[in-house]
Coordinates of C-alpha atoms in Angstrom, one line a residue:
M17 CA 0.1 0.0 0.0
T18 CA 1.5 3.3 -1.0
Q19 CA 0.5 6.8 0.0
Q20 CA 1.4 9.8 -2.1
I21 CA 1.9 13.3 -0.6
N22 CA 1.6 16.4 -2.6
L23 CA 4.3 18.7 -1.2
Y24 CA 3.0 21.7 -3.1
Q25 CA 0.0 21.9 -1.0
A26 CA 0.0 25.0 1.3
Q27 CA -0.3 23.0 4.5
F28 CA 3.0 21.1 3.7
L29 CA 5.0 24.3 2.8
P30 CA 7.4 25.9 5.3
Q31 CA 5.6 28.6 7.3
A32 CA 7.4 32.2 7.7
Y33 CA 6.5 33.9 10.8
Q34 CA 6.4 37.6 10.8
F35 CA 6.1 40.2 13.6
S36 CA 3.1 42.4 13.5
P37 CA 3.6 46.1 13.0
S38 CA 2.1 46.9 16.4
F39 CA 4.6 44.4 18.2
M40 CA 7.5 46.0 16.4
I41 CA 6.5 49.4 17.5
R42 CA 6.1 48.3 21.1
A43 CA 9.6 46.7 21.1
A44 CA 11.1 49.7 19.6
G45 CA 9.5 51.8 22.2
I46 CA 10.6 49.6 25.0
T47 CA 14.3 49.6 23.7
L48 CA 14.1 53.5 23.3
L49 CA 12.7 53.9 26.9
A50 CA 15.5 51.6 28.2
M51 CA 18.2 53.6 26.4
V52 CA 16.7 56.8 27.7
V53 CA 16.7 55.5 31.3
I54 CA 20.4 54.2 31.0
Y55 CA 21.3 57.6 29.6
G56 CA 19.7 59.5 32.4
F57 CA 21.3 57.3 35.1
A58 CA 24.7 57.8 33.4
W59 CA 24.1 61.7 33.1
Q60 CA 23.1 61.7 36.8
R61 CA 26.3 59.9 37.9
V62 CA 28.5 62.2 35.8
A63 CA 26.8 65.2 37.1
S64 CA 27.2 64.0 40.8
A65 CA 31.0 63.3 40.0
E66 CA 31.3 66.9 38.6
K67 CA 29.8 68.3 41.6
E68 CA 32.1 66.3 44.0
L69 CA 35.1 67.4 42.0
Q70 CA 34.1 71.0 42.1
L71 CA 33.6 70.7 46.0
V72 CA 37.1 69.1 46.3
T73 CA 38.7 71.7 44.1
L74 CA 37.1 74.5 46.4
Q75 CA 38.2 72.7 49.5
E76 CA 41.7 72.4 48.0
T77 CA 41.8 76.0 47.1
A78 CA 40.6 77.1 50.6
A79 CA 43.3 75.0 52.3
I80 CA 46.0 76.5 50.1
E81 CA 44.8 80.0 51.0
R82 CA 44.7 79.2 54.7
L83 CA 48.2 77.9 54.4
E84 CA 49.5 81.0 52.7
N85 CA 47.8 83.1 55.3
L86 CA 49.5 81.1 58.0
K87 CA 53.0 81.0 56.4
P88 CA 54.0 84.4 58.0
L89 CA 53.0 83.2 61.5
I90 CA 54.8 79.8 61.0
T91 CA 57.9 81.6 59.9
S92 CA 57.9 84.2 62.8
V93 CA 57.6 81.3 65.2
T94 CA 59.8 78.7 63.8
G95 CA 62.0 80.7 61.4
E96 CA 63.3 79.4 58.1
R97 CA 64.6 76.1 59.5
S98 CA 63.1 72.8 58.3
W99 CA 61.0 70.7 60.5
S100 CA 63.6 68.0 60.8
E101 CA 66.2 70.4 62.0
Q102 CA 63.7 71.7 64.6
L103 CA 63.0 68.2 65.7
D104 CA 66.8 67.5 66.0
D105 CA 67.2 70.5 68.3
A106 CA 64.2 69.6 70.4
L107 CA 65.7 66.1 70.9
N108 CA 69.1 67.3 71.7
S109 CA 67.5 69.8 74.2
L110 CA 65.5 67.0 75.7
Q111 CA 68.6 64.8 76.1
E112 CA 70.6 67.7 77.8
R113 CA 67.6 68.3 80.2
Q114 CA 67.3 64.6 81.1
A115 CA 71.1 64.5 81.7
V116 CA 70.9 67.4 84.0
L117 CA 67.9 66.0 85.9
S118 CA 69.8 62.6 86.3
L119 CA 72.7 64.4 87.7
V120 CA 70.6 66.4 90.2
Q121 CA 68.8 63.2 91.2
G122 CA 72.1 61.3 91.7
A123 CA 71.1 58.8 89.0
T124 CA 73.8 59.4 86.5
V125 CA 75.9 56.4 85.8
D126 CA 79.6 56.6 86.9
E127 CA 79.1 60.3 87.9
T128 CA 78.1 60.0 91.5
Q129 CA 80.6 62.8 92.6
G130 CA 79.0 65.4 90.2
F131 CA 81.5 68.3 89.5
S132 CA 83.6 67.9 92.5
R133 CA 86.3 65.7 90.9
H134 CA 86.7 68.4 88.1
L135 CA 86.9 71.2 90.5
R136 CA 89.6 69.3 92.5
A137 CA 91.6 68.7 89.4
L138 CA 91.4 72.4 88.7
A139 CA 92.5 73.3 92.0
R140 CA 95.4 71.0 91.8
Q141 CA 96.8 73.2 88.8
D142 CA 98.3 75.8 91.0
V143 CA 100.3 77.8 88.8
E144 CA 101.5 81.2 89.8
G145 CA 100.5 83.8 87.4
I146 CA 97.3 82.1 86.2
W147 CA 93.8 82.2 87.7
L148 CA 90.5 81.2 86.5
T149 CA 87.5 83.5 86.3
H150 CA 84.8 81.4 85.0
I151 CA 84.2 77.5 84.6
V152 CA 81.5 75.7 82.5
L153 CA 81.0 72.0 82.9
S154 CA 78.5 69.8 80.9
A155 CA 75.9 67.8 82.8
M156 CA 77.9 64.7 82.3
G157 CA 81.2 66.3 82.9
D158 CA 82.7 65.5 79.5
K159 CA 82.7 69.0 78.0
T160 CA 84.4 72.0 79.6
R161 CA 84.9 75.7 78.9
L162 CA 87.6 77.6 81.0
E163 CA 88.0 81.3 81.2
G164 CA 90.8 83.1 83.0
R165 CA 93.7 85.5 83.1
A166 CA 97.5 85.1 83.0
L167 CA 100.4 87.4 83.6
R168 CA 102.3 86.0 80.7
A169 CA 101.2 84.1 77.6
E170 CA 103.9 81.3 78.0
L171 CA 102.3 80.3 81.2
I172 CA 99.1 79.0 79.3
P173 CA 100.6 75.9 77.3
P174 CA 102.1 74.2 80.2
Y175 CA 99.0 74.8 82.3
V176 CA 96.8 73.2 79.6
Q177 CA 99.2 70.3 79.3
D178 CA 99.2 69.6 82.9
L179 CA 95.4 69.8 83.0
T180 CA 94.7 67.4 80.2
E181 CA 96.9 64.8 82.0
D182 CA 94.7 64.9 85.0
P183 CA 92.1 62.0 84.9
P184 CA 88.9 64.1 85.0
F185 CA 90.0 65.9 81.8
A186 CA 92.3 63.2 80.2
T187 CA 89.3 62.1 77.9
Q188 CA 88.6 65.6 76.7
R189 CA 90.3 67.5 74.0
F190 CA 90.5 71.2 74.2
N191 CA 90.2 72.3 70.5
R192 CA 89.4 76.0 70.9
F193 CA 91.7 78.6 72.3
R194 CA 91.5 82.4 72.7
I195 CA 94.1 84.8 74.1
D196 CA 93.3 88.5 74.3
T197 CA 95.6 91.3 75.1
P198 CA 94.2 93.8 77.6
L199 CA 92.8 97.0 76.0
D200 CA 93.8 99.0 79.1
E201 CA 97.6 99.6 79.0
S202 CA 97.6 99.6 82.8
E203 CA 96.3 96.1 82.9
Q204 CA 99.1 93.5 82.7
A205 CA 97.1 90.3 82.7
L206 CA 96.1 88.4 79.5
E207 CA 92.6 87.1 79.1
F208 CA 92.3 83.6 77.8
S209 CA 89.6 80.9 77.2
M210 CA 89.5 77.4 76.0
D211 CA 86.7 74.8 75.4
T212 CA 86.0 71.4 74.0
E213 CA 82.7 72.1 72.2
V214 CA 79.9 74.5 72.2
L215 CA 78.0 73.6 75.3
L216 CA 74.2 73.6 76.2
T217 CA 75.0 72.5 79.7
A218 CA 74.7 73.3 83.4
S219 CA 77.4 75.8 84.5
T220 CA 79.0 76.9 87.7
G221 CA 81.2 80.0 88.5
Y222 CA 84.5 79.5 90.2
T223 CA 87.2 81.9 91.0
Q224 CA 90.8 80.9 92.1

């Protein structure tokens, strides 16, 4: 038994589906609306970012203006020195004060006698024609400045030599010397001074 099918009949032909014009219009409208919404959202974000940028720019300008207004005051207080230099000076000053405090409280290591051993060493240098008018000792006793008078300049080098051989001053090196002739012709004594370094220290006056 055989059956014949006529493929040319309309029911057996492939069907082509087409969207209706109303559907196409609705789809285009939805797509356009979505694009408008996305564009509006993006524009809003850009506008918000621009406002934030303007606000930051205004804040930066105001901060720079305040800094410029404060510069004269900062310069008058701190000078032209950098912050690191000022910090170093502050730390050095703090260390010096701590050393003085330790010496006063008797807590300085290996320095329980204070300035007494240095003064005894100076008293042992009994050289006729030389006398001291001012003595400056550092808090730790490792830096010294001496001022005095001498009848003759040749008395000073032996005095310094003997002083540096005394134990309290043996570890120090006097690297600055000054000898001044008297301005008054009636004054015969010379003025001299010597020191190890520039001192920010405790001081004591002593006259021999």
